[in-house]
Amino acid sequence: GGLKYESYSDFSDFHQDQDRKTLAESMSDSRLEGFFMMISFALFSVIPSLVYTFLPVAMNELLANGDAYILNHDRPPSDSLATSLSLGMTVFIMFLLGAWKSHFYSSNWCLFGIETVSVLLICVFSAYSVGLFCASLMNSYFK
């Protein structure tokens, strides 16, 4: 029972409704852009972490050959160097990723880079502040 249309199998919403076709293409492109952006952020975020992890070890081995600086100070210079280099690399990489992201939108590449770095710095300082607050709570609680 029921009516059967011979050409129903050839019917496509995309051919009949251009808005639906445009929306489907936009969603597909957005998912692909989002996926590549997520992968690039994840891969490039490892580089500064590796610098922060391995630079102090390498610097301490180089400076351990009788350098009096390590003996006279609480923190070796490699700690601040690793922090500065790691933060600098992260800012540079995030600026490049922001500039690359601007190719997907009709916007200025420099503004997108600065916006991405601004978001990064807000996140870094927020995380540092929360960590500092938690450390002060822990210090006051366990004293």
Tab-separated table of N, CA, C and O in Angstrom, residues 11-26:
chain	number	residue	atom	x	y	z
A	11	PHE	N	15.714	12.317	-5.272
A	11	PHE	CA	15.460	13.597	-4.627
A	11	PHE	C	16.555	13.889	-3.610
A	11	PHE	O	16.953	13.031	-2.828
A	12	SER	N	17.059	15.102	-3.621
A	12	SER	CA	18.081	15.508	-2.672
A	12	SER	C	17.705	16.870	-2.104
A	12	SER	O	17.398	17.792	-2.856
A	13	ASP	N	17.759	16.975	-0.792
A	13	ASP	CA	17.479	18.257	-0.150
A	13	ASP	C	18.482	19.318	-0.577
A	13	ASP	O	18.162	20.494	-0.644
A	14	PHE	N	19.700	18.896	-0.858
A	14	PHE	CA	20.737	19.842	-1.216
A	14	PHE	C	20.465	20.521	-2.563
A	14	PHE	O	20.799	21.672	-2.758
A	15	HIS	N	19.877	19.775	-3.490
A	15	HIS	CA	19.585	20.366	-4.789
A	15	HIS	C	18.368	21.282	-4.723
A	15	HIS	O	18.280	22.249	-5.475
A	16	GLN	N	17.464	20.984	-3.836
A	16	GLN	CA	16.242	21.764	-3.740
A	16	GLN	C	16.373	22.969	-2.816
A	16	GLN	O	15.759	23.991	-3.031
A	17	ASP	N	17.173	22.847	-1.778
A	17	ASP	CA	17.286	23.900	-0.770
A	17	ASP	C	18.757	24.315	-0.631
A	17	ASP	O	19.554	23.621	0.003
A	18	GLN	N	19.111	25.445	-1.214
A	18	GLN	CA	20.498	25.912	-1.198
A	18	GLN	C	20.961	26.301	0.206
A	18	GLN	O	22.139	26.185	0.524
A	19	ASP	N	20.043	26.747	1.052
A	19	ASP	CA	20.411	27.098	2.423
A	19	ASP	C	20.886	25.874	3.191
A	19	ASP	O	21.843	25.932	3.958
A	20	ARG	N	20.213	24.766	2.972
A	20	ARG	CA	20.610	23.525	3.635
A	20	ARG	C	21.973	23.064	3.143
A	20	ARG	O	22.795	22.583	3.920
A	21	LYS	N	22.206	23.210	1.867
A	21	LYS	CA	23.491	22.827	1.295
A	21	LYS	C	24.608	23.697	1.872
A	21	LYS	O	25.655	23.191	2.274
A	22	THR	N	24.374	25.004	1.939
A	22	THR	CA	25.372	25.918	2.478
A	22	THR	C	25.651	25.626	3.948
A	22	THR	O	26.802	25.626	4.390
A	23	LEU	N	24.603	25.364	4.711
A	23	LEU	CA	24.767	25.041	6.129
A	23	LEU	C	25.555	23.748	6.310
A	23	LEU	O	26.459	23.677	7.153
A	24	ALA	N	25.248	22.738	5.529
A	24	ALA	CA	25.959	21.461	5.640
A	24	ALA	C	27.434	21.628	5.287
A	24	ALA	O	28.315	21.075	5.967
A	25	GLU	N	27.727	22.403	4.242
A	25	GLU	CA	29.121	22.631	3.870
A	25	GLU	C	29.851	23.434	4.943
A	25	GLU	O	31.001	23.149	5.260
A	26	SER	N	29.183	24.429	5.507
A	26	SER	CA	29.801	25.237	6.561
A	26	SER	C	30.093	24.404	7.801
A	26	SER	O	31.157	24.541	8.405
